[in-house]
mmCIF file of C-alpha atoms in Angstrom:
data_model
loop_
_atom_site.group_PDB
_atom_site.id
_atom_site.type_symbol
_atom_site.label_atom_id
_atom_site.label_comp_id
_atom_site.label_asym_id
_atom_site.label_seq_id
_atom_site.Cartn_x
_atom_site.Cartn_y
_atom_site.Cartn_z
ATOM 1 C CA UNK A 1 -6.480 7.309 36.142
ATOM 2 C CA UNK A 2 -4.894 4.042 34.859
ATOM 3 C CA UNK A 3 -3.298 4.118 31.944
ATOM 4 C CA UNK A 4 -5.101 2.613 28.735
ATOM 5 C CA UNK A 5 -4.231 -0.821 27.999
ATOM 6 C CA UNK A 6 -5.977 -3.206 26.388
ATOM 7 C CA UNK A 7 -6.619 -7.222 28.823
ATOM 8 C CA UNK A 8 -8.924 -8.841 26.514
ATOM 9 C CA UNK A 9 -6.323 -10.281 24.487
ATOM 10 C CA UNK A 10 -4.189 -11.998 27.603
ATOM 11 C CA UNK A 11 -7.844 -12.804 29.068
ATOM 12 C CA UNK A 12 -8.663 -14.984 26.182
ATOM 13 C CA UNK A 13 -4.949 -16.423 26.291
ATOM 14 C CA UNK A 14 -5.056 -17.333 29.979
ATOM 15 C CA UNK A 15 -8.556 -19.200 29.003
ATOM 16 C CA UNK A 16 -7.018 -21.318 26.300
ATOM 17 C CA UNK A 17 -9.020 -19.446 23.549
ATOM 18 C CA UNK A 18 -7.635 -19.046 20.185
ATOM 19 C CA UNK A 19 -6.801 -15.307 19.180
ATOM 20 C CA UNK A 20 -6.653 -13.040 15.856
ATOM 21 C CA UNK A 21 -5.496 -10.491 14.270
ATOM 22 C CA UNK A 22 -3.635 -8.608 11.226
ATOM 23 C CA UNK A 23 -0.432 -7.255 10.059
ATOM 24 C CA UNK A 24 -0.393 -3.536 9.624
ATOM 25 C CA UNK A 25 2.336 -2.313 6.876
ATOM 26 C CA UNK A 26 0.908 1.319 5.512
ATOM 27 C CA UNK A 27 1.184 2.922 9.305
ATOM 28 C CA UNK A 28 -2.324 3.781 9.037
ATOM 29 C CA UNK A 29 -4.439 4.508 12.078
ATOM 30 C CA UNK A 30 -7.413 4.475 10.118
ATOM 31 C CA UNK A 31 -6.717 0.211 9.088
ATOM 32 C CA UNK A 32 -5.873 -0.765 12.807
ATOM 33 C CA UNK A 33 -9.341 1.110 13.975
ATOM 34 C CA UNK A 34 -11.336 -0.676 11.221
ATOM 35 C CA UNK A 35 -9.635 -3.794 12.770
ATOM 36 C CA UNK A 36 -10.882 -3.128 15.988
ATOM 37 C CA UNK A 37 -14.263 -2.213 14.472
ATOM 38 C CA UNK A 38 -14.496 -5.927 13.106
ATOM 39 C CA UNK A 39 -13.245 -7.693 16.875
ATOM 40 C CA UNK A 40 -9.881 -8.811 15.846
ATOM 41 C CA UNK A 41 -7.809 -9.289 18.783
ATOM 42 C CA UNK A 42 -4.571 -8.019 17.967
ATOM 43 C CA UNK A 43 -2.674 -5.381 15.890
ATOM 44 C CA UNK A 44 0.748 -6.500 14.701
ATOM 45 C CA UNK A 45 2.249 -3.481 13.881
ATOM 46 C CA UNK A 46 4.956 -3.388 12.051
ATOM 47 C CA UNK A 47 8.114 -1.403 12.288
ATOM 48 C CA UNK A 48 10.558 -3.421 10.657
ATOM 49 C CA UNK A 49 9.631 -3.303 7.104
ATOM 50 C CA UNK A 50 7.989 -0.085 6.737
ATOM 51 C CA UNK A 51 8.965 3.449 7.444
ATOM 52 C CA UNK A 52 7.416 3.284 10.682
ATOM 53 C CA UNK A 53 9.891 3.933 13.397
ATOM 54 C CA UNK A 54 9.844 3.743 16.913
ATOM 55 C CA UNK A 55 8.673 7.796 17.205
ATOM 56 C CA UNK A 56 5.512 9.447 17.412
ATOM 57 C CA UNK A 57 4.219 7.503 14.585
ATOM 58 C CA UNK A 58 4.523 4.365 16.279
ATOM 59 C CA UNK A 59 2.762 6.270 18.931
ATOM 60 C CA UNK A 60 -0.016 7.317 17.048
ATOM 61 C CA UNK A 61 -0.669 3.653 16.132
ATOM 62 C CA UNK A 62 -0.633 1.810 19.136
ATOM 63 C CA UNK A 63 -3.061 4.503 20.869
ATOM 64 C CA UNK A 64 -5.210 3.810 17.683
ATOM 65 C CA UNK A 65 -5.466 0.750 18.701
ATOM 66 C CA UNK A 66 -5.877 0.700 22.232
ATOM 67 C CA UNK A 67 -8.355 3.028 21.877
ATOM 68 C CA UNK A 68 -9.769 0.791 19.342
ATOM 69 C CA UNK A 69 -10.033 -2.321 21.578
ATOM 70 C CA UNK A 70 -7.361 -4.464 19.603
ATOM 71 C CA UNK A 71 -3.968 -5.027 21.559
ATOM 72 C CA UNK A 72 -1.064 -4.044 19.865
ATOM 73 C CA UNK A 73 1.907 -5.817 19.035
ATOM 74 C CA UNK A 74 5.021 -3.952 17.529
ATOM 75 C CA UNK A 75 7.037 -5.588 15.245
ATOM 76 C CA UNK A 76 10.831 -4.034 15.987
ATOM 77 C CA UNK A 77 13.850 -3.976 13.935
ATOM 78 C CA UNK A 78 15.436 -6.328 15.895
ATOM 79 C CA UNK A 79 17.049 -6.574 19.684
ATOM 80 C CA UNK A 80 17.901 -3.397 19.948
ATOM 81 C CA UNK A 81 16.951 -2.619 23.744
ATOM 82 C CA UNK A 82 15.667 1.024 23.118
ATOM 83 C CA UNK A 83 12.777 0.140 20.603
ATOM 84 C CA UNK A 84 11.592 -3.134 22.947
ATOM 85 C CA UNK A 85 11.279 -0.575 25.750
ATOM 86 C CA UNK A 86 10.217 2.798 24.088
ATOM 87 C CA UNK A 87 7.620 0.618 23.141
ATOM 88 C CA UNK A 88 6.218 -0.921 25.808
ATOM 89 C CA UNK A 89 6.454 2.833 27.258
ATOM 90 C CA UNK A 90 4.010 4.083 24.568
ATOM 91 C CA UNK A 91 1.311 1.252 25.784
ATOM 92 C CA UNK A 92 2.186 -1.680 23.344
ATOM 93 C CA UNK A 93 0.454 -5.013 24.772
ATOM 94 C CA UNK A 94 4.005 -6.742 23.608
ATOM 95 C CA UNK A 95 7.040 -6.925 21.290
ATOM 96 C CA UNK A 96 7.732 -9.058 18.277
ATOM 97 C CA UNK A 97 10.802 -9.172 17.706
ATOM 98 C CA UNK A 98 12.669 -10.717 14.388
ATOM 99 C CA UNK A 99 15.217 -12.896 13.006
ATOM 100 C CA UNK A 100 16.132 -14.899 16.935
ATOM 101 C CA UNK A 101 18.397 -17.604 15.928
ATOM 102 C CA UNK A 102 20.284 -18.403 19.689
ATOM 103 C CA UNK A 103 19.346 -17.892 23.089
ATOM 104 C CA UNK A 104 21.358 -15.143 23.854
ATOM 105 C CA UNK A 105 19.265 -13.003 21.471
ATOM 106 C CA UNK A 106 16.147 -14.422 23.725
ATOM 107 C CA UNK A 107 17.781 -13.608 26.323
ATOM 108 C CA UNK A 108 18.641 -9.879 25.275
ATOM 109 C CA UNK A 109 15.065 -9.370 24.000
ATOM 110 C CA UNK A 110 14.174 -9.932 27.828
ATOM 111 C CA UNK A 111 16.854 -8.541 29.184
ATOM 112 C CA UNK A 112 14.862 -5.472 27.257
ATOM 113 C CA UNK A 113 11.338 -6.306 27.557
ATOM 114 C CA UNK A 114 11.222 -6.831 31.743
ATOM 115 C CA UNK A 115 11.824 -4.934 35.061
ATOM 116 C CA UNK A 116 14.402 -7.456 37.461
ATOM 117 C CA UNK A 117 14.335 -9.774 38.673
ATOM 118 C CA UNK A 118 13.633 -11.372 35.338
ATOM 119 C CA UNK A 119 15.266 -8.819 32.873
ATOM 120 C CA UNK A 120 16.700 -5.123 33.590
ATOM 121 C CA UNK A 121 15.152 -3.163 31.642
ATOM 122 C CA UNK A 122 15.317 0.359 32.604
ATOM 123 C CA UNK A 123 12.189 3.108 34.047
ATOM 124 C CA UNK A 124 11.133 6.075 33.953
ATOM 125 C CA UNK A 125 7.478 7.074 35.326
ATOM 126 C CA UNK A 126 7.302 9.922 32.920
ATOM 127 C CA UNK A 127 5.828 7.735 30.092
ATOM 128 C CA UNK A 128 2.180 6.737 28.909
ATOM 129 C CA UNK A 129 2.504 2.886 30.432
ATOM 130 C CA UNK A 130 3.327 4.676 33.819
ATOM 131 C CA UNK A 131 0.543 6.238 33.957
ATOM 132 C CA UNK A 132 2.822 9.678 33.880
ATOM 133 C CA UNK A 133 3.573 8.920 37.736
ATOM 134 C CA UNK A 134 -0.045 10.052 38.081
ATOM 135 C CA UNK A 135 -2.564 10.110 41.246
ATOM 136 C CA UNK A 136 -1.396 6.442 43.318
ATOM 137 C CA UNK A 137 2.006 5.487 40.983
ATOM 138 C CA UNK A 138 4.026 3.399 42.608
ATOM 139 C CA UNK A 139 7.527 1.936 41.096
ATOM 140 C CA UNK A 140 6.668 -1.385 42.189
ATOM 141 C CA UNK A 141 3.103 -2.094 41.211
ATOM 142 C CA UNK A 142 4.268 -0.864 37.529
ATOM 143 C CA UNK A 143 6.913 -2.859 37.909
ATOM 144 C CA UNK A 144 4.842 -6.060 38.664
ATOM 145 C CA UNK A 145 2.191 -5.375 36.452
ATOM 146 C CA UNK A 146 4.422 -4.614 33.562
ATOM 147 C CA UNK A 147 6.513 -7.784 33.863
ATOM 148 C CA UNK A 148 3.250 -9.969 34.236
ATOM 149 C CA UNK A 149 1.300 -8.343 31.437
ATOM 150 C CA UNK A 150 3.629 -7.358 28.291
ATOM 151 C CA UNK A 151 4.111 -10.278 25.888
ATOM 152 C CA UNK A 152 7.464 -11.013 24.620
ATOM 153 C CA UNK A 153 7.150 -12.693 21.379
ATOM 154 C CA UNK A 154 11.201 -14.060 19.573
ATOM 155 C CA UNK A 155 10.365 -14.308 15.755
ATOM 156 C CA UNK A 156 11.171 -18.500 14.550
ATOM 157 C CA UNK A 157 12.182 -17.620 11.110
ATOM 158 C CA UNK A 158 15.273 -19.273 10.269
ATOM 159 C CA UNK A 159 17.044 -22.625 10.184
ATOM 160 C CA UNK A 160 19.168 -21.365 12.878
ATOM 161 C CA UNK A 161 16.203 -20.922 15.392
ATOM 162 C CA UNK A 162 15.752 -24.366 15.158
ATOM 163 C CA UNK A 163 19.050 -25.505 15.474
ATOM 164 C CA UNK A 164 18.477 -23.588 18.796
ATOM 165 C CA UNK A 165 15.275 -24.492 19.666
ATOM 166 C CA UNK A 166 15.801 -25.821 22.717
ATOM 167 C CA UNK A 167 17.931 -23.708 24.292
ATOM 168 C CA UNK A 168 15.812 -20.765 23.546
ATOM 169 C CA UNK A 169 12.616 -21.654 24.801
ATOM 170 C CA UNK A 170 14.032 -22.789 27.624
ATOM 171 C CA UNK A 171 14.779 -18.622 28.486
ATOM 172 C CA UNK A 172 12.737 -17.338 30.835
ATOM 173 C CA UNK A 173 10.254 -14.375 30.329
ATOM 174 C CA UNK A 174 9.154 -15.721 26.603
ATOM 175 C CA UNK A 175 5.300 -15.421 26.526
ATOM 176 C CA UNK A 176 4.479 -16.395 22.720
ATOM 177 C CA UNK A 177 6.616 -17.209 19.451
ATOM 178 C CA UNK A 178 5.606 -15.956 16.396
ATOM 179 C CA UNK A 179 6.684 -19.012 13.240
ATOM 180 C CA UNK A 180 7.442 -17.041 9.966
ATOM 181 C CA UNK A 181 7.164 -19.197 6.782
ATOM 182 C CA UNK A 182 8.531 -17.110 4.286
ATOM 183 C CA UNK A 183 11.717 -15.878 5.781
ATOM 184 C CA UNK A 184 12.129 -19.744 7.058
ATOM 185 C CA UNK A 185 11.799 -20.911 3.329
ATOM 186 C CA UNK A 186 14.389 -18.249 2.352
ATOM 187 C CA UNK A 187 16.660 -19.118 5.026
ATOM 188 C CA UNK A 188 16.647 -22.520 3.499
ATOM 189 C CA UNK A 189 16.382 -21.728 0.012
ATOM 190 C CA UNK A 190 13.021 -23.652 -0.653
ATOM 191 C CA UNK A 191 10.037 -22.452 -2.149
ATOM 192 C CA UNK A 192 8.490 -19.864 -0.245
ATOM 193 C CA UNK A 193 4.803 -20.406 0.662
ATOM 194 C CA UNK A 194 2.769 -18.661 2.960
ATOM 195 C CA UNK A 195 0.082 -21.746 3.445
ATOM 196 C CA UNK A 196 3.099 -23.242 4.535
ATOM 197 C CA UNK A 197 2.594 -26.394 2.602
ATOM 198 C CA UNK A 198 6.233 -27.338 2.005
ATOM 199 C CA UNK A 199 6.953 -30.196 4.101
ATOM 200 C CA UNK A 200 9.662 -28.880 5.623
ATOM 201 C CA UNK A 201 7.367 -26.121 6.869
ATOM 202 C CA UNK A 202 4.692 -27.924 7.765
ATOM 203 C CA UNK A 203 7.367 -30.051 10.260
ATOM 204 C CA UNK A 204 9.042 -26.800 11.479
ATOM 205 C CA UNK A 205 5.793 -25.603 12.843
ATOM 206 C CA UNK A 206 4.651 -28.944 14.788
ATOM 207 C CA UNK A 207 8.147 -28.742 16.011
ATOM 208 C CA UNK A 208 7.321 -25.395 17.324
ATOM 209 C CA UNK A 209 3.652 -25.668 18.684
ATOM 210 C CA UNK A 210 4.953 -29.335 20.186
ATOM 211 C CA UNK A 211 8.076 -27.873 22.412
ATOM 212 C CA UNK A 212 6.350 -24.474 22.905
ATOM 213 C CA UNK A 213 3.341 -26.431 24.787
ATOM 214 C CA UNK A 214 5.557 -27.830 26.752
ATOM 215 C CA UNK A 215 7.084 -25.402 28.146
ATOM 216 C CA UNK A 216 4.006 -23.084 28.624
ATOM 217 C CA UNK A 217 4.374 -20.748 25.269
ATOM 218 C CA UNK A 218 2.083 -20.073 22.685
ATOM 219 C CA UNK A 219 2.621 -19.908 19.028
ATOM 220 C CA UNK A 220 1.711 -17.367 16.663
ATOM 221 C CA UNK A 221 1.705 -18.141 12.645
ATOM 222 C CA UNK A 222 0.150 -16.288 9.337
ATOM 223 C CA UNK A 223 -3.077 -17.807 7.903
ATOM 224 C CA UNK A 224 -3.233 -17.405 4.181
ATOM 225 C CA UNK A 225 -4.901 -17.008 2.431
ATOM 226 C CA UNK A 226 -7.421 -16.235 4.993
ATOM 227 C CA UNK A 227 -10.351 -18.584 4.762
ATOM 228 C CA UNK A 228 -12.211 -20.812 7.008
ATOM 229 C CA UNK A 229 -11.029 -23.673 6.178
ATOM 230 C CA UNK A 230 -7.106 -22.435 6.860
ATOM 231 C CA UNK A 231 -8.298 -21.341 10.434
ATOM 232 C CA UNK A 232 -9.413 -24.745 11.093
ATOM 233 C CA UNK A 233 -6.000 -26.506 9.534
ATOM 234 C CA UNK A 234 -3.949 -23.889 11.936
ATOM 235 C CA UNK A 235 -6.087 -24.509 15.119
ATOM 236 C CA UNK A 236 -5.642 -28.182 14.583
ATOM 237 C CA UNK A 237 -1.746 -27.623 14.579
ATOM 238 C CA UNK A 238 -2.148 -26.337 18.301
ATOM 239 C CA UNK A 239 -1.713 -22.310 16.936
ATOM 240 C CA UNK A 240 -2.809 -20.343 19.114
ATOM 241 C CA UNK A 241 -2.825 -16.874 17.962
ATOM 242 C CA UNK A 242 -3.912 -16.449 13.901
ATOM 243 C CA UNK A 243 -2.374 -13.969 11.685
ATOM 244 C CA UNK A 244 -5.446 -13.173 9.405
ATOM 245 C CA UNK A 245 -3.254 -11.593 6.584
ATOM 246 C CA UNK A 246 -2.267 -7.452 6.449
ATOM 247 C CA UNK A 247 -3.743 -4.520 5.495
ATOM 248 C CA UNK A 248 -2.021 -4.122 2.199
ATOM 249 C CA UNK A 249 -3.084 -7.623 0.969
ATOM 250 C CA UNK A 250 -6.799 -6.165 2.182
ATOM 251 C CA UNK A 251 -6.285 -3.030 -0.708
ATOM 252 C CA UNK A 252 -4.766 -5.865 -2.943
ATOM 253 C CA UNK A 253 -7.810 -7.370 -3.125
ATOM 254 C CA UNK A 254 -10.350 -4.797 -2.563
ATOM 255 C CA UNK A 255 -8.673 -3.585 -6.073
ATOM 256 C CA UNK A 256 -8.377 -6.135 -7.947
ATOM 257 C CA UNK A 257 -12.189 -6.662 -7.711
ATOM 258 C CA UNK A 258 -12.646 -3.388 -8.664
ATOM 259 C CA UNK A 259 -10.122 -4.142 -11.344
ATOM 260 C CA UNK A 260 -12.122 -7.433 -12.663
ATOM 261 C CA UNK A 261 -15.361 -5.630 -12.644
ATOM 262 C CA UNK A 262 -14.048 -2.528 -14.935
ATOM 263 C CA UNK A 263 -12.553 -5.476 -16.772
ATOM 264 C CA UNK A 264 -15.876 -7.242 -17.041
ATOM 265 C CA UNK A 265 -17.747 -4.493 -17.592
ATOM 266 C CA UNK A 266 -15.522 -3.489 -20.784
ATOM 267 C CA UNK A 267 -16.264 -6.844 -22.306
ATOM 268 C CA UNK A 268 -20.042 -6.698 -22.190
ATOM 269 C CA UNK A 269 -20.382 -2.958 -23.303
#
């Protein structure tokens, strides 16, 4: 039996269609399954800012994504090759790596995520991605499939990335760049605004899209607030993969509405 995987995200990307996802901070399989029910394309599972580690907890989140039909993309803690390799061996469709600022860092990510001849990823057949070396397993087919289908997604979220953008984007094996407007703004000590209204942030996104698309690399960015006009604006800017908020945001929004209803009812009682 072939290992479980999500192929719909890659198919949409290959056709040039926009794809949509959400970030998951709570570590809840329920949140990911609910997102799958509503037809989102990818689950951005965060292991950088949360208690989620690259262990059996993350494995459950990846499996929940695959069972819900939503592609699991794991944001690891950094360029640690063990985190990258284990996330992919758990069955993740791709890895998102934060705070990339140099071509050497980008090469380290590819080295950890891709088998030779592209990288130097270590291998073991006793993992989910390899189908646990079940019937018909072949090393060559497994490695070729992993190299062709697992997404490598560095993050552009600092001025250092843009200082070295051309060298970074020339690294073979990068599939997508995720733009992080908040951390970019922090690095430049300018106003922090996920809506990307600051002129400098708009310029950096435009530069990223232009240079990535010239090399066949996709661009991911957040849509905050996640409303139709912002989706349209991001599509016009050339963003390929759009992050429609996160599970904590959705909880806050629901609780805000509940509080408003309580307060309104109290005034009319």
